[in-house]
């Protein structure tokens, strides 16, 4: 891990991921998946085999339908149908809806130290928020988080790839070389930001969605690895 160097002179803009960086998110989906696997109680496949099937279904649906609770429910239903080799019954769909009800009702839970850290950083840099997923669902979380006053702008996008980060730089008129992307996902936060010419801060979350995993180059000096969100104040 990079040592403390003090405030960075190469940083003017800090771009933040939302889910699993500012607040917990995927752990809620994991709890629903655990309940789903308990409910299925498949006679021949174990939990790991069923989870692999669900991952495949989610991967395909993410490409076509995007992200969020609605797509997740679709994936659970399609996984059930693949395992049962028949369409889901109305009763089964009601059961899946009941399992996932907590995703809609759950309040936003900030990561430790997020509010105070953003409060300090907002006085030093231009802060932007970039999150992907269902626009209505993400906006609900943004409205409930109590953090938006820290940010110059917040954007909900369908996907976070290199072109998204290039667009963000054009939209807000900054050189990617003076921007840092802060997030927990190698696939959506770190690698595409680096491909767009930004630097990045990787803050791992043990509950990061498996489809967001990817390998990072340990020799890439443009990626700062931190253990927790408040550690940002030791570097920015």
Short mmCIF file of N, CA, C and O in Angstrom, two decimals, residues 99-189:
data_model
loop_
_atom_site.label_atom_id
_atom_site.label_comp_id
_atom_site.label_asym_id
_atom_site.label_seq_id
_atom_site.Cartn_x
_atom_site.Cartn_y
_atom_site.Cartn_z
N UNK A 99 -39.36 -12.20 -0.71
CA UNK A 99 -37.96 -12.34 -0.30
C UNK A 99 -37.20 -11.03 -0.54
O UNK A 99 -36.35 -10.63 0.26
N UNK A 100 -37.52 -10.35 -1.64
CA UNK A 100 -36.77 -9.16 -2.03
C UNK A 100 -37.39 -7.86 -1.53
O UNK A 100 -36.87 -6.79 -1.83
N UNK A 101 -38.44 -7.93 -0.77
CA UNK A 101 -39.11 -6.71 -0.30
C UNK A 101 -38.17 -5.81 0.48
O UNK A 101 -38.26 -4.58 0.42
N UNK A 102 -37.23 -6.40 1.21
CA UNK A 102 -36.30 -5.61 2.02
C UNK A 102 -35.41 -4.71 1.18
O UNK A 102 -34.94 -3.68 1.65
N UNK A 103 -35.19 -5.08 -0.08
CA UNK A 103 -34.35 -4.24 -0.94
C UNK A 103 -34.98 -2.88 -1.18
O UNK A 103 -34.29 -1.87 -1.28
N UNK A 104 -36.30 -2.86 -1.30
CA UNK A 104 -37.02 -1.62 -1.56
C UNK A 104 -37.22 -0.83 -0.28
O UNK A 104 -37.09 0.40 -0.26
N UNK A 105 -37.49 -1.53 0.81
CA UNK A 105 -37.83 -0.85 2.06
C UNK A 105 -36.60 -0.42 2.86
O UNK A 105 -36.71 0.42 3.75
N UNK A 106 -35.44 -0.98 2.56
CA UNK A 106 -34.26 -0.75 3.39
C UNK A 106 -33.79 0.69 3.29
O UNK A 106 -33.70 1.26 2.21
N UNK A 107 -33.46 1.28 4.42
CA UNK A 107 -32.94 2.65 4.41
C UNK A 107 -31.46 2.65 4.06
O UNK A 107 -30.77 1.63 4.18
N UNK A 108 -30.96 3.79 3.62
CA UNK A 108 -29.55 3.92 3.25
C UNK A 108 -28.70 3.93 4.50
O UNK A 108 -28.94 4.71 5.43
N UNK A 109 -27.68 3.07 4.56
CA UNK A 109 -26.76 3.01 5.69
C UNK A 109 -25.37 3.41 5.21
O UNK A 109 -24.71 2.69 4.47
N UNK A 110 -24.91 4.60 5.63
CA UNK A 110 -23.62 5.09 5.20
C UNK A 110 -22.49 4.25 5.78
O UNK A 110 -22.59 3.73 6.89
N UNK A 111 -21.40 4.16 5.02
CA UNK A 111 -20.20 3.53 5.53
C UNK A 111 -19.62 4.40 6.65
O UNK A 111 -19.82 5.63 6.66
N UNK A 112 -18.90 3.82 7.59
CA UNK A 112 -18.32 4.61 8.68
C UNK A 112 -17.42 5.73 8.17
O UNK A 112 -16.57 5.52 7.31
N UNK A 113 -17.64 6.92 8.69
CA UNK A 113 -16.78 8.06 8.39
C UNK A 113 -17.04 8.77 7.08
O UNK A 113 -16.36 9.75 6.76
N UNK A 114 -18.02 8.32 6.31
CA UNK A 114 -18.26 8.90 4.99
C UNK A 114 -18.65 10.37 5.08
O UNK A 114 -18.10 11.24 4.38
N UNK A 115 -19.63 10.71 5.92
CA UNK A 115 -20.14 12.08 5.98
C UNK A 115 -19.04 13.07 6.37
O UNK A 115 -18.86 14.12 5.75
N UNK A 116 -18.29 12.75 7.42
CA UNK A 116 -17.24 13.65 7.89
C UNK A 116 -16.12 13.78 6.86
O UNK A 116 -15.55 14.87 6.67
N UNK A 117 -15.78 12.69 6.20
CA UNK A 117 -14.72 12.72 5.20
C UNK A 117 -15.11 13.58 4.01
O UNK A 117 -14.33 14.41 3.53
N UNK A 118 -16.33 13.41 3.51
CA UNK A 118 -16.81 14.24 2.40
C UNK A 118 -16.87 15.70 2.79
O UNK A 118 -16.57 16.59 1.98
N UNK A 119 -17.27 15.97 4.02
CA UNK A 119 -17.34 17.35 4.49
C UNK A 119 -15.97 18.03 4.41
O UNK A 119 -15.85 19.19 3.99
N UNK A 120 -14.93 17.30 4.78
CA UNK A 120 -13.57 17.85 4.71
C UNK A 120 -13.09 17.99 3.27
O UNK A 120 -12.51 19.01 2.89
N UNK A 121 -13.35 16.99 2.44
CA UNK A 121 -12.87 17.00 1.06
C UNK A 121 -13.57 18.05 0.21
O UNK A 121 -12.97 18.61 -0.72
N UNK A 122 -14.83 18.33 0.51
CA UNK A 122 -15.60 19.29 -0.28
C UNK A 122 -15.01 20.69 -0.21
O UNK A 122 -15.25 21.51 -1.11
N UNK A 123 -14.26 20.99 0.83
CA UNK A 123 -13.63 22.29 0.95
C UNK A 123 -12.33 22.40 0.19
O UNK A 123 -11.75 23.50 0.09
N UNK A 124 -11.86 21.28 -0.38
CA UNK A 124 -10.56 21.26 -1.05
C UNK A 124 -10.66 20.94 -2.54
O UNK A 124 -9.79 21.35 -3.32
N UNK A 125 -11.68 20.20 -2.93
CA UNK A 125 -11.78 19.71 -4.29
C UNK A 125 -13.20 19.86 -4.82
O UNK A 125 -14.14 20.07 -4.06
N UNK A 126 -13.32 19.72 -6.15
CA UNK A 126 -14.65 19.61 -6.75
C UNK A 126 -15.05 18.14 -6.69
O UNK A 126 -14.34 17.27 -7.21
N UNK A 127 -16.16 17.84 -6.05
CA UNK A 127 -16.61 16.46 -5.88
C UNK A 127 -17.75 16.16 -6.84
O UNK A 127 -18.70 16.94 -6.96
N UNK A 128 -17.68 15.01 -7.49
CA UNK A 128 -18.73 14.52 -8.36
C UNK A 128 -19.14 13.13 -7.90
O UNK A 128 -18.32 12.39 -7.34
N UNK A 129 -20.37 12.76 -8.14
CA UNK A 129 -20.86 11.42 -7.79
C UNK A 129 -21.31 10.74 -9.07
O UNK A 129 -22.04 11.32 -9.87
N UNK A 130 -20.87 9.50 -9.25
CA UNK A 130 -21.21 8.73 -10.45
C UNK A 130 -21.64 7.33 -10.04
O UNK A 130 -20.85 6.56 -9.49
N UNK A 131 -22.90 7.01 -10.29
CA UNK A 131 -23.43 5.70 -9.91
C UNK A 131 -24.18 5.11 -11.10
O UNK A 131 -24.71 5.83 -11.94
N UNK A 132 -24.21 3.79 -11.17
CA UNK A 132 -24.93 3.13 -12.26
C UNK A 132 -26.11 2.35 -11.70
O UNK A 132 -26.12 1.97 -10.52
N UNK A 133 -27.09 2.10 -12.56
CA UNK A 133 -28.24 1.31 -12.14
C UNK A 133 -29.54 1.89 -12.62
O UNK A 133 -29.58 2.77 -13.50
N UNK A 134 -30.63 1.41 -12.06
CA UNK A 134 -31.96 1.92 -12.38
C UNK A 134 -32.07 3.37 -11.88
O UNK A 134 -31.81 3.65 -10.71
N UNK A 135 -32.43 4.27 -12.77
CA UNK A 135 -32.40 5.69 -12.43
C UNK A 135 -33.31 6.02 -11.25
O UNK A 135 -32.90 6.72 -10.31
N UNK A 136 -34.53 5.51 -11.25
CA UNK A 136 -35.47 5.80 -10.17
C UNK A 136 -34.97 5.24 -8.84
O UNK A 136 -35.03 5.91 -7.81
N UNK A 137 -34.47 4.03 -8.87
CA UNK A 137 -33.99 3.40 -7.65
C UNK A 137 -32.77 4.11 -7.09
O UNK A 137 -32.66 4.37 -5.88
N UNK A 138 -31.82 4.44 -7.98
CA UNK A 138 -30.62 5.14 -7.53
C UNK A 138 -30.95 6.54 -7.02
O UNK A 138 -30.37 7.00 -6.04
N UNK A 139 -31.88 7.22 -7.68
CA UNK A 139 -32.25 8.56 -7.24
C UNK A 139 -32.88 8.53 -5.86
O UNK A 139 -32.67 9.44 -5.05
N UNK A 140 -33.64 7.48 -5.58
CA UNK A 140 -34.23 7.35 -4.24
C UNK A 140 -33.14 7.29 -3.19
O UNK A 140 -33.24 7.95 -2.13
N UNK A 141 -32.10 6.52 -3.47
CA UNK A 141 -31.00 6.42 -2.51
C UNK A 141 -30.22 7.73 -2.40
O UNK A 141 -29.82 8.13 -1.30
N UNK A 142 -30.03 8.39 -3.53
CA UNK A 142 -29.34 9.69 -3.50
C UNK A 142 -30.12 10.70 -2.67
O UNK A 142 -29.54 11.46 -1.88
N UNK A 143 -31.43 10.71 -2.84
CA UNK A 143 -32.26 11.67 -2.09
C UNK A 143 -32.26 11.36 -0.60
O UNK A 143 -32.40 12.28 0.22
N UNK A 144 -32.11 10.08 -0.25
CA UNK A 144 -32.20 9.68 1.15
C UNK A 144 -30.86 9.72 1.88
O UNK A 144 -30.83 9.68 3.12
N UNK A 145 -29.76 9.82 1.14
CA UNK A 145 -28.45 9.64 1.77
C UNK A 145 -27.98 10.83 2.59
O UNK A 145 -27.12 10.70 3.47
N UNK A 146 -28.50 12.02 2.30
CA UNK A 146 -28.09 13.21 3.04
C UNK A 146 -26.70 13.71 2.68
O UNK A 146 -26.11 14.48 3.44
N UNK A 147 -26.19 13.34 1.52
CA UNK A 147 -24.83 13.70 1.13
C UNK A 147 -24.75 14.61 -0.08
O UNK A 147 -23.68 15.12 -0.41
N UNK A 148 -25.86 14.81 -0.78
CA UNK A 148 -25.80 15.47 -2.08
C UNK A 148 -25.26 16.89 -2.01
O UNK A 148 -24.71 17.40 -3.01
N UNK A 149 -25.40 17.56 -0.87
CA UNK A 149 -24.90 18.93 -0.77
C UNK A 149 -23.38 19.01 -0.88
O UNK A 149 -22.84 20.10 -1.12
N UNK A 150 -22.69 17.89 -0.75
CA UNK A 150 -21.24 17.88 -0.87
C UNK A 150 -20.79 17.89 -2.33
O UNK A 150 -19.63 18.20 -2.61
N UNK A 151 -21.69 17.52 -3.25
CA UNK A 151 -21.28 17.26 -4.63
C UNK A 151 -21.68 18.38 -5.58
O UNK A 151 -22.79 18.92 -5.50
N UNK A 152 -20.76 18.67 -6.50
CA UNK A 152 -21.04 19.63 -7.57
C UNK A 152 -22.15 19.09 -8.47
O UNK A 152 -22.98 19.85 -8.98
N UNK A 153 -22.16 17.78 -8.70
CA UNK A 153 -23.20 17.14 -9.52
C UNK A 153 -23.21 15.65 -9.21
O UNK A 153 -22.21 15.08 -8.76
N UNK A 154 -24.35 15.02 -9.45
CA UNK A 154 -24.51 13.57 -9.28
C UNK A 154 -25.14 13.01 -10.55
O UNK A 154 -26.13 13.56 -11.05
N UNK A 155 -24.58 11.92 -11.06
CA UNK A 155 -25.06 11.32 -12.30
C UNK A 155 -25.39 9.85 -12.09
O UNK A 155 -24.62 9.12 -11.46
N UNK A 156 -26.53 9.43 -12.64
CA UNK A 156 -26.90 8.02 -12.69
C UNK A 156 -26.78 7.57 -14.14
O UNK A 156 -27.42 8.14 -15.02
N UNK A 157 -25.95 6.57 -14.40
CA UNK A 157 -25.71 6.11 -15.76
C UNK A 157 -26.05 4.62 -15.87
O UNK A 157 -26.14 3.92 -14.87
N UNK A 158 -26.24 4.18 -17.09
CA UNK A 158 -26.58 2.77 -17.31
C UNK A 158 -25.39 1.86 -17.08
O UNK A 158 -25.51 0.77 -16.52
N UNK A 159 -24.21 2.32 -17.51
CA UNK A 159 -23.00 1.52 -17.38
C UNK A 159 -21.82 2.46 -17.11
O UNK A 159 -21.84 3.62 -17.51
N UNK A 160 -20.82 1.96 -16.42
CA UNK A 160 -19.62 2.74 -16.14
C UNK A 160 -18.44 2.09 -16.87
O UNK A 160 -17.79 1.19 -16.34
N UNK A 161 -18.22 2.57 -18.09
CA UNK A 161 -17.08 2.10 -18.87
C UNK A 161 -16.18 3.29 -19.16
O UNK A 161 -16.44 4.42 -18.71
N UNK A 162 -15.11 3.07 -19.91
CA UNK A 162 -14.15 4.15 -20.15
C UNK A 162 -14.80 5.34 -20.82
O UNK A 162 -14.50 6.50 -20.50
N UNK A 163 -15.72 5.11 -21.75
CA UNK A 163 -16.37 6.22 -22.44
C UNK A 163 -17.23 7.04 -21.48
O UNK A 163 -17.36 8.25 -21.64
N UNK A 164 -17.81 6.38 -20.47
CA UNK A 164 -18.58 7.13 -19.46
C UNK A 164 -17.69 8.13 -18.74
O UNK A 164 -18.07 9.28 -18.50
N UNK A 165 -16.48 7.72 -18.40
CA UNK A 165 -15.56 8.61 -17.70
C UNK A 165 -15.05 9.72 -18.62
O UNK A 165 -14.85 10.86 -18.18
N UNK A 166 -14.85 9.42 -19.88
CA UNK A 166 -14.47 10.47 -20.83
C UNK A 166 -15.60 11.48 -20.98
O UNK A 166 -15.37 12.70 -21.03
N UNK A 167 -16.84 10.97 -21.05
CA UNK A 167 -18.00 11.86 -21.11
C UNK A 167 -18.07 12.75 -19.88
O UNK A 167 -18.34 13.96 -19.98
N UNK A 168 -17.82 12.19 -18.70
CA UNK A 168 -17.89 12.96 -17.47
C UNK A 168 -16.89 14.11 -17.49
O UNK A 168 -17.20 15.24 -17.09
N UNK A 169 -15.68 13.83 -17.97
CA UNK A 169 -14.66 14.87 -18.06
C UNK A 169 -15.09 15.97 -19.03
O UNK A 169 -14.92 17.17 -18.75
N UNK A 170 -15.66 15.60 -20.17
CA UNK A 170 -16.14 16.60 -21.12
C UNK A 170 -17.30 17.39 -20.54
O UNK A 170 -17.38 18.63 -20.68
N UNK A 171 -18.21 16.70 -19.89
CA UNK A 171 -19.41 17.34 -19.33
C UNK A 171 -19.05 18.41 -18.32
O UNK A 171 -19.71 19.46 -18.24
N UNK A 172 -18.02 18.16 -17.53
CA UNK A 172 -17.66 19.09 -16.46
C UNK A 172 -16.37 19.86 -16.75
O UNK A 172 -15.89 20.60 -15.89
N UNK A 173 -15.83 19.68 -17.94
CA UNK A 173 -14.74 20.51 -18.38
C UNK A 173 -13.45 20.36 -17.60
O UNK A 173 -12.78 21.36 -17.31
N UNK A 174 -13.07 19.14 -17.28
CA UNK A 174 -11.80 18.95 -16.60
C UNK A 174 -10.92 17.96 -17.36
O UNK A 174 -11.40 17.12 -18.12
N UNK A 175 -9.63 18.08 -17.16
CA UNK A 175 -8.65 17.16 -17.72
C UNK A 175 -8.67 15.88 -16.90
O UNK A 175 -8.54 15.92 -15.68
N UNK A 176 -8.85 14.71 -17.54
CA UNK A 176 -8.85 13.46 -16.76
C UNK A 176 -7.61 13.29 -15.89
O UNK A 176 -7.67 12.64 -14.84
N UNK A 177 -6.51 13.90 -16.29
CA UNK A 177 -5.28 13.76 -15.53
C UNK A 177 -5.29 14.40 -14.17
O UNK A 177 -4.41 14.12 -13.34
N UNK A 178 -6.27 15.28 -13.88
CA UNK A 178 -6.36 15.91 -12.57
C UNK A 178 -7.50 15.32 -11.74
O UNK A 178 -7.86 15.87 -10.69
N UNK A 179 -8.08 14.22 -12.22
CA UNK A 179 -9.24 13.62 -11.55
C UNK A 179 -8.89 12.25 -10.98
O UNK A 179 -8.09 11.49 -11.56
N UNK A 180 -9.50 11.93 -9.85
CA UNK A 180 -9.36 10.62 -9.21
C UNK A 180 -10.75 10.02 -9.03
O UNK A 180 -11.67 10.69 -8.57
N UNK A 181 -10.87 8.75 -9.39
CA UNK A 181 -12.11 8.01 -9.18
C UNK A 181 -11.97 7.17 -7.93
O UNK A 181 -10.98 6.43 -7.78
N UNK A 182 -12.92 7.27 -7.02
CA UNK A 182 -12.88 6.54 -5.76
C UNK A 182 -14.01 5.51 -5.74
O UNK A 182 -15.19 5.87 -5.87
N UNK A 183 -13.67 4.23 -5.58
CA UNK A 183 -14.71 3.23 -5.57
C UNK A 183 -14.23 1.87 -5.11
O UNK A 183 -13.04 1.65 -4.85
N UNK A 184 -15.17 0.93 -5.04
CA UNK A 184 -14.89 -0.43 -4.55
C UNK A 184 -14.82 -1.46 -5.66
O UNK A 184 -14.42 -2.60 -5.41
N UNK A 185 -15.23 -1.09 -6.87
CA UNK A 185 -15.36 -2.07 -7.94
C UNK A 185 -14.21 -1.96 -8.94
O UNK A 185 -14.09 -0.95 -9.64
N UNK A 186 -13.36 -2.98 -9.04
CA UNK A 186 -12.34 -2.95 -10.08
C UNK A 186 -12.94 -2.80 -11.48
O UNK A 186 -12.44 -2.04 -12.30
N UNK A 187 -14.04 -3.52 -11.74
CA UNK A 187 -14.63 -3.55 -13.09
C UNK A 187 -15.25 -2.22 -13.48
O UNK A 187 -15.10 -1.78 -14.64
N UNK A 188 -15.96 -1.57 -12.58
CA UNK A 188 -16.73 -0.37 -12.95
C UNK A 188 -16.09 0.93 -12.50
O UNK A 188 -16.39 1.98 -13.09
N UNK A 189 -15.28 0.89 -11.47
CA UNK A 189 -14.70 2.12 -10.92
C UNK A 189 -13.24 2.31 -11.32
O UNK A 189 -12.86 3.37 -11.81
#
